[in-house]
Coordinates of N, CA, C and O in Angstrom, one line a residue:
X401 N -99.2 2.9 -77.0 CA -100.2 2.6 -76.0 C -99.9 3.3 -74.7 O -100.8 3.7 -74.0
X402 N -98.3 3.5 -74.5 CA -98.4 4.2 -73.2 C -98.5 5.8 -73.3 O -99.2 6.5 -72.6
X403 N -97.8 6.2 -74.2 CA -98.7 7.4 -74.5 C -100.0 8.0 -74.4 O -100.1 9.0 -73.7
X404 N -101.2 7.2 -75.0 CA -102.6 7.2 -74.9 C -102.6 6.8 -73.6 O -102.8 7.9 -73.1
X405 N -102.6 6.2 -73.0 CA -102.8 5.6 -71.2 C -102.3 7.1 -70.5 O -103.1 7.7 -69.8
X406 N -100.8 7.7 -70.7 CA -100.7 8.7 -69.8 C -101.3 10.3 -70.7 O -101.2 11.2 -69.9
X407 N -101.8 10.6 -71.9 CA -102.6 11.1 -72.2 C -103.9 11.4 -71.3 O -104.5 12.5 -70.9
X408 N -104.2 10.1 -71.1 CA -105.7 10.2 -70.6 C -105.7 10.6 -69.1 O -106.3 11.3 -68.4
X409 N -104.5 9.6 -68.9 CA -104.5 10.4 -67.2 C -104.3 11.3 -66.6 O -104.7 11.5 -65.4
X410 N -103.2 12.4 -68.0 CA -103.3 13.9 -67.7 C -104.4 14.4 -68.0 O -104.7 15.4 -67.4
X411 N -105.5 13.8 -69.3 CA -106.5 14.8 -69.4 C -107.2 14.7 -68.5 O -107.8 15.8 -68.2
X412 N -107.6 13.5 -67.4 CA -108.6 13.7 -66.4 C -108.2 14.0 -65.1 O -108.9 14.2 -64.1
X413 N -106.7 14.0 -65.2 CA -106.2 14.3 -63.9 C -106.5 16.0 -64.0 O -107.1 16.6 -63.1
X414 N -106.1 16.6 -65.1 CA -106.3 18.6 -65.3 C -107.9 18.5 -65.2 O -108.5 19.4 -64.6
X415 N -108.5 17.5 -65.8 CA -110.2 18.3 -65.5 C -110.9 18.6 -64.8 O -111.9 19.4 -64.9
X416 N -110.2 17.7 -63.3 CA -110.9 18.2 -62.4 C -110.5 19.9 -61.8 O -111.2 20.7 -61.1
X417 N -109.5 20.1 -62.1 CA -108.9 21.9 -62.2 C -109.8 22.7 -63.2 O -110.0 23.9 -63.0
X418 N -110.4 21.7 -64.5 CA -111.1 22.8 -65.3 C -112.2 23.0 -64.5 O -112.6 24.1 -64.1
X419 N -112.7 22.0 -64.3 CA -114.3 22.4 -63.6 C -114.5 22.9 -62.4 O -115.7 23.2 -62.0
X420 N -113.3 23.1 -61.7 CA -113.7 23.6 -60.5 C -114.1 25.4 -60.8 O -113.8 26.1 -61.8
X421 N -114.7 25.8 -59.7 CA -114.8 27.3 -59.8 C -113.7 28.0 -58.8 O -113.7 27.5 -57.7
X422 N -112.7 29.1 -59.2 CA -112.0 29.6 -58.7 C -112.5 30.0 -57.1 O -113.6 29.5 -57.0
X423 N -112.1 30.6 -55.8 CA -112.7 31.1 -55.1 C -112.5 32.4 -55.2 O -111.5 32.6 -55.9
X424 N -113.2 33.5 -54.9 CA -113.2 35.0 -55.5 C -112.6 35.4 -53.8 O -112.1 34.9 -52.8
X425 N -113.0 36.7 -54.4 CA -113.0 37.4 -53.3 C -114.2 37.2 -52.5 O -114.8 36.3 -52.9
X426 N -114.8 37.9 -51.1 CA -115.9 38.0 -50.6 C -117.1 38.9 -51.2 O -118.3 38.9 -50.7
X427 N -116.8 39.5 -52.1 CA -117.8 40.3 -52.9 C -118.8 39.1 -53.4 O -120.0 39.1 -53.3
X428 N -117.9 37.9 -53.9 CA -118.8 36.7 -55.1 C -119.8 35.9 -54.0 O -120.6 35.0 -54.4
X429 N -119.7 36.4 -52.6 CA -120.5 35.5 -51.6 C -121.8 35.6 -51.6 O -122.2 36.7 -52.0
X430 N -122.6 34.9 -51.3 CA -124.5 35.7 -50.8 C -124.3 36.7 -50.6 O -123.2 37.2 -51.0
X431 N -125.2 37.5 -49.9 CA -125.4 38.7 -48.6 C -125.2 37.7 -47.6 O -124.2 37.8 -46.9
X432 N -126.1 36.7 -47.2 CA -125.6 36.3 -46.1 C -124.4 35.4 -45.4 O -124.2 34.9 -44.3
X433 N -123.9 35.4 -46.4 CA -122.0 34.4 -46.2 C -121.5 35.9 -46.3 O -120.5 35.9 -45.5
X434 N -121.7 37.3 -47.1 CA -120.3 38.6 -46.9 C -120.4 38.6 -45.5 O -121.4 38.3 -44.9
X435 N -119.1 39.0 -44.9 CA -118.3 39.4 -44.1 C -119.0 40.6 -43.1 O -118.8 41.7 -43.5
X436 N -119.5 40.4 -42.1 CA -120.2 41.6 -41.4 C -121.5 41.7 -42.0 O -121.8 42.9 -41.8
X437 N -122.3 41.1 -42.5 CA -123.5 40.9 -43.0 C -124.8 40.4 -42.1 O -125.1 39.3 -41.8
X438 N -125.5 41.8 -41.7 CA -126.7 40.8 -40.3 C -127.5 40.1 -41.0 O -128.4 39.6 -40.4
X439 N -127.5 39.8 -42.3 CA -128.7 39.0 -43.1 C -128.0 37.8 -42.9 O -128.9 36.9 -42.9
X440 N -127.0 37.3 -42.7 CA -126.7 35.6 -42.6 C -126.8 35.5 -40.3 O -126.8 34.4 -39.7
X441 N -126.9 36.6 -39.8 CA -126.9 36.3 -38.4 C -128.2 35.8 -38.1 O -129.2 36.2 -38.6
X442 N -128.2 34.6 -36.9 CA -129.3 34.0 -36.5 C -129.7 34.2 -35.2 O -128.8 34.9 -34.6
X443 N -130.8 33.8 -34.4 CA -131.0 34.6 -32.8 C -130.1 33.4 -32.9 O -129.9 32.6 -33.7
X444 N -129.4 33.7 -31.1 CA -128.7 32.8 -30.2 C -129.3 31.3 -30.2 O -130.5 31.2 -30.1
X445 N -128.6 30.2 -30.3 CA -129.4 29.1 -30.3 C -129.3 28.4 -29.0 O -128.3 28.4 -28.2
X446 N -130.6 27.7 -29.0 CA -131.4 27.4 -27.6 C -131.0 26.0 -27.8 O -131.5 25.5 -28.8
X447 N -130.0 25.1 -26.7 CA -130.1 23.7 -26.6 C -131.0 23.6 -25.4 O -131.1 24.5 -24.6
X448 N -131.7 22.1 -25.3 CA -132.1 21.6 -24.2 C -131.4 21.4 -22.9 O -131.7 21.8 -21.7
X449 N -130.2 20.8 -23.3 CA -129.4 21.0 -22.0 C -127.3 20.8 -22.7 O -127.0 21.0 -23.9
X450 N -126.5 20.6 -21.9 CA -125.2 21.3 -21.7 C -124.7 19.6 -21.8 O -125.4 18.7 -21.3
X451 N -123.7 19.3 -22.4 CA -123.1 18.0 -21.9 C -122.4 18.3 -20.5 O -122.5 17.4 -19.7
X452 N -121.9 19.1 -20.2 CA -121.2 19.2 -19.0 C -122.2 19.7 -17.9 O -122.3 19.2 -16.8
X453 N -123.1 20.7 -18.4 CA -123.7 21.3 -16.8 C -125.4 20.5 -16.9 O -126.3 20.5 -17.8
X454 N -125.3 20.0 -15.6 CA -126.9 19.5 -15.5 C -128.1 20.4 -15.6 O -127.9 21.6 -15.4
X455 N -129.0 20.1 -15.7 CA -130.1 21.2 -15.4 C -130.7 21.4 -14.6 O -130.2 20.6 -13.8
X456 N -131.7 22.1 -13.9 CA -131.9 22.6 -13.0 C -132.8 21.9 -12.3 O -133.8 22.0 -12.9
X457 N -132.9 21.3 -11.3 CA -134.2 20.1 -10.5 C -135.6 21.4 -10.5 O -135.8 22.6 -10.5
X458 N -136.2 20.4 -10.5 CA -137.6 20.7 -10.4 C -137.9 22.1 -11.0 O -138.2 23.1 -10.3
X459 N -138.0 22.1 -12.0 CA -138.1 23.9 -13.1 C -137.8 23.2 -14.8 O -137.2 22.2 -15.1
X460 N -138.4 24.2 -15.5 CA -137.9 23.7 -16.8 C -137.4 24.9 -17.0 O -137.7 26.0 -16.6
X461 N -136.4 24.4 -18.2 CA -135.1 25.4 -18.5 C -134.6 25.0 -19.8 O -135.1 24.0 -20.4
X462 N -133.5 26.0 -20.2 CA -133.1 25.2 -22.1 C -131.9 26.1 -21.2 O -131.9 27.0 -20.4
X463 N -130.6 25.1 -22.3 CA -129.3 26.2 -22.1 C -129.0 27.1 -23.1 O -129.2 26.8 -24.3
X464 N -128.5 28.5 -22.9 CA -128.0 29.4 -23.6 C -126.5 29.4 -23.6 O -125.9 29.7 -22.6
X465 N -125.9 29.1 -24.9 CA -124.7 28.7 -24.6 C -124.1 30.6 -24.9 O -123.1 31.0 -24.3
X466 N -124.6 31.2 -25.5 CA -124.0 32.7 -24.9 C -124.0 33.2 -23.5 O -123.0 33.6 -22.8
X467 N -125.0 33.1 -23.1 CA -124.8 33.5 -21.8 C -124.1 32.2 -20.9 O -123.6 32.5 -19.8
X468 N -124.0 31.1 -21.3 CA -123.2 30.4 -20.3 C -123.9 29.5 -19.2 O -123.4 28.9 -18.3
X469 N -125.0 29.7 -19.4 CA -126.1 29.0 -18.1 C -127.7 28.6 -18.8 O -128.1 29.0 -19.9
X470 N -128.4 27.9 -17.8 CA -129.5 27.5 -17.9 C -130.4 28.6 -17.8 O -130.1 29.5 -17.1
X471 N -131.7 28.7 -18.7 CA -132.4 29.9 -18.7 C -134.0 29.6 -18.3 O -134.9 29.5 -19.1
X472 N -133.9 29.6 -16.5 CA -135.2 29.3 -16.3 C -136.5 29.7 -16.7 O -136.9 30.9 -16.6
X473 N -137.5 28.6 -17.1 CA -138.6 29.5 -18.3 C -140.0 29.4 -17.1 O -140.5 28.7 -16.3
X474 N -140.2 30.4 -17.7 CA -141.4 31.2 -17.0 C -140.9 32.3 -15.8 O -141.8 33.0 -15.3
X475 N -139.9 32.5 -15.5 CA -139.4 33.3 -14.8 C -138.5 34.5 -15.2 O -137.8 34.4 -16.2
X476 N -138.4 35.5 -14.5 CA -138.0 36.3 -15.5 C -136.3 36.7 -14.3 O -136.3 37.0 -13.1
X477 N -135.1 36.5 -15.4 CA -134.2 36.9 -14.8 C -133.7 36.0 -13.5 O -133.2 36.3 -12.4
X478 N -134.0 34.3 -14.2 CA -133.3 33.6 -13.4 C -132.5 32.4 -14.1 O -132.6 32.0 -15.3
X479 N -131.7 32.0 -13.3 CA -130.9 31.1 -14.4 C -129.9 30.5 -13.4 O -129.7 31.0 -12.3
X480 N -129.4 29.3 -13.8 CA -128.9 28.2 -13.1 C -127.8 27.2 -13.8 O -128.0 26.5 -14.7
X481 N -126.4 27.4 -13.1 CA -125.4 26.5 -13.6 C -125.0 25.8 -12.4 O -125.2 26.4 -11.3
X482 N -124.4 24.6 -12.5 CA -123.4 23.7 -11.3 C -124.4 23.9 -10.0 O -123.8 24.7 -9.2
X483 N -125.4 23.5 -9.8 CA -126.3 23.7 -8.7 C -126.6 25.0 -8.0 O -127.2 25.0 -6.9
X484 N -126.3 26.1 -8.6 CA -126.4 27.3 -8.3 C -127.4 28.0 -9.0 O -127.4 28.0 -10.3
X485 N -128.3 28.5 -8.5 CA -129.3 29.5 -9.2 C -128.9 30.9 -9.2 O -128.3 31.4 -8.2
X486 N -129.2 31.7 -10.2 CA -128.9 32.8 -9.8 C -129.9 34.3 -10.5 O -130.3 34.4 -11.7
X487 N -130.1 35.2 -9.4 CA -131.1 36.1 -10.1 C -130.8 37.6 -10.0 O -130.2 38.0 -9.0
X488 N -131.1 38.4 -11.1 CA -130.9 39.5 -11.4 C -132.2 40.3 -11.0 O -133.1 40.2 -11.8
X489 N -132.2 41.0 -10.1 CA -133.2 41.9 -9.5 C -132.7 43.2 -9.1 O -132.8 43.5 -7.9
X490 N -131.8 44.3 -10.0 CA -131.0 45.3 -9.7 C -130.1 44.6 -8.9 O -130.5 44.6 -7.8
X491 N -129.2 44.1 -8.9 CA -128.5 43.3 -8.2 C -128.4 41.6 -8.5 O -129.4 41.1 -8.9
X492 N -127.4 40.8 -8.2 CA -127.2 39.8 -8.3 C -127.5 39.1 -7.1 O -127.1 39.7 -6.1
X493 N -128.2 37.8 -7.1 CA -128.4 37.3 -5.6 C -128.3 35.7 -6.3 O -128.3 35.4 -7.5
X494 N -128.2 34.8 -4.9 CA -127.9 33.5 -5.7 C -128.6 32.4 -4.8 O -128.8 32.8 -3.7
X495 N -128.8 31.6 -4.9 CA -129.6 30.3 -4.0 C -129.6 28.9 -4.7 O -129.9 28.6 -5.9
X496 N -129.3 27.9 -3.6 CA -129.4 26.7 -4.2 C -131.0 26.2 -4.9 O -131.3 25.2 -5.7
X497 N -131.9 27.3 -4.4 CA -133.1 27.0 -4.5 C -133.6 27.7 -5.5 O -133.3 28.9 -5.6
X498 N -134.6 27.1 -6.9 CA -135.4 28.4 -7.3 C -136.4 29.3 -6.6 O -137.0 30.2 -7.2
X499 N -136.5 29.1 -5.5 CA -137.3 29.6 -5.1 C -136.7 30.6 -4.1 O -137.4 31.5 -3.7
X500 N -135.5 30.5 -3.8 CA -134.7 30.7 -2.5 C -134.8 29.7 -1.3 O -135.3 28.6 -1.3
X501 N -134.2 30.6 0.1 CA -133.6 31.8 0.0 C -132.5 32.8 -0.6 O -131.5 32.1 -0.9
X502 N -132.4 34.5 -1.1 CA -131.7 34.2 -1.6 C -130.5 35.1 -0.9 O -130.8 36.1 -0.2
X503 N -129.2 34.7 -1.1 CA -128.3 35.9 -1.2 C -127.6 36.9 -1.5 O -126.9 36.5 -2.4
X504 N -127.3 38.1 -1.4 CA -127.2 38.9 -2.2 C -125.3 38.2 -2.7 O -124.7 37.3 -2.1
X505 N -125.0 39.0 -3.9 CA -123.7 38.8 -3.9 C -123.2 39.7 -5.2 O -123.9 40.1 -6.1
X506 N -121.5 40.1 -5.0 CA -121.1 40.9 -5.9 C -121.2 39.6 -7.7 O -121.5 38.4 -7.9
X507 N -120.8 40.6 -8.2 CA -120.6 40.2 -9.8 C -119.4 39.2 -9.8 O -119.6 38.3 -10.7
X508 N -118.4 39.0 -9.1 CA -117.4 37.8 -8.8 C -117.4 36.3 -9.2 O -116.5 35.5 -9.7
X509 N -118.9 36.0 -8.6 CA -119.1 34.4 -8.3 C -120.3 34.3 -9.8 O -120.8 33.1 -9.9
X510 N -120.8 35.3 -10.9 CA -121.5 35.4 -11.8 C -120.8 34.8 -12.9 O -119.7 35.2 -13.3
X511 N -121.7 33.4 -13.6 CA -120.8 33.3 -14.9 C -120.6 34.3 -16.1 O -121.6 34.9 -16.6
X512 N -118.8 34.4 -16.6 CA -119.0 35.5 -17.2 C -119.8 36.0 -17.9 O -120.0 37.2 -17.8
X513 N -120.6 35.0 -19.0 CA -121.5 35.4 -20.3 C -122.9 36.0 -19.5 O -123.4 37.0 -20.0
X514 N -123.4 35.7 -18.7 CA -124.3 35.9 -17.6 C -124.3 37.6 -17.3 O -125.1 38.6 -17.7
X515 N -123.0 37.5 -16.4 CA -122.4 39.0 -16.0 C -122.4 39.8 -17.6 O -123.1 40.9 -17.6
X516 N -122.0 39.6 -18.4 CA -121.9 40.4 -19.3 C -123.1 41.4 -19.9 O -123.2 42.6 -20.1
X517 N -124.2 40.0 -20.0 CA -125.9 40.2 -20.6 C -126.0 41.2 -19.7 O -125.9 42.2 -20.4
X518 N -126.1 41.7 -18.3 CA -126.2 42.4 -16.7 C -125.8 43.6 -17.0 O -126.6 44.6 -17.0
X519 N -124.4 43.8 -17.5 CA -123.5 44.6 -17.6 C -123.7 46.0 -17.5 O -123.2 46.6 -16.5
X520 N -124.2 46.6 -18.2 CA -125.1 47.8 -18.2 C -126.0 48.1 -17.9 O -126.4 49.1 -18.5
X521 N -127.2 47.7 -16.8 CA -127.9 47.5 -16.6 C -128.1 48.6 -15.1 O -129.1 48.6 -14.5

């Protein structure tokens, strides 16, 4: 009897090893799970808002978590983190206001991901 009892519990303890499927290499993947594959990349995704940074008073906005900031909509090349607005017009300028006034300012006080999208510009 104890034989049969530990029989059975190696056969079902090994079967779950039979049934499993090996993992391969990256060849055995989709196209869009291989490795460097733009068929599994998706556009940047858009949240409503940031647990940490508020949004922006009186404007509607969604956060871009690549770029690092709020992406004011209907406006083109403005955007807003930690009560700071900030706009790209050949230059960086910045204002508590969406509307302004604004000030000019170097790339310094720009959140990085922000500065980066700019970069070559």
């Amino acid at each position: 009897m104890k034989r049969l009892l530990l029989a059975c519990l190696l056969g079902f303890g090994l079967s779950g090893c039979v049934l499993q499927q090996p993992s391969g290499p990256a060849g055995d993947l989709p196209p869009a799970q291989q490795p460097g594959s733009s068929a599994g990349k998706l556009p940047p995704v858009q949240q409503p808002s940031h647990p940490r940074y508020a949004p922006p008073p009186g404007v509607k906005s969604h956060w871009n978590p690549a770029l690092g900031v709020y992406v004011v909509e209907r406006a083109r090349d403005l955007y807003y983190r930690e009560r700071i607005f900030y706009r790209w017009d050949g230059g960086w300028s910045w204002s508590p206001q969406a509307g302004g006034p604004w000030k000019e300012t170097d790339s310094s006080g720009i959140p990085p991901g922000l500065f980066r999208q700019y970069q070559n510009r």
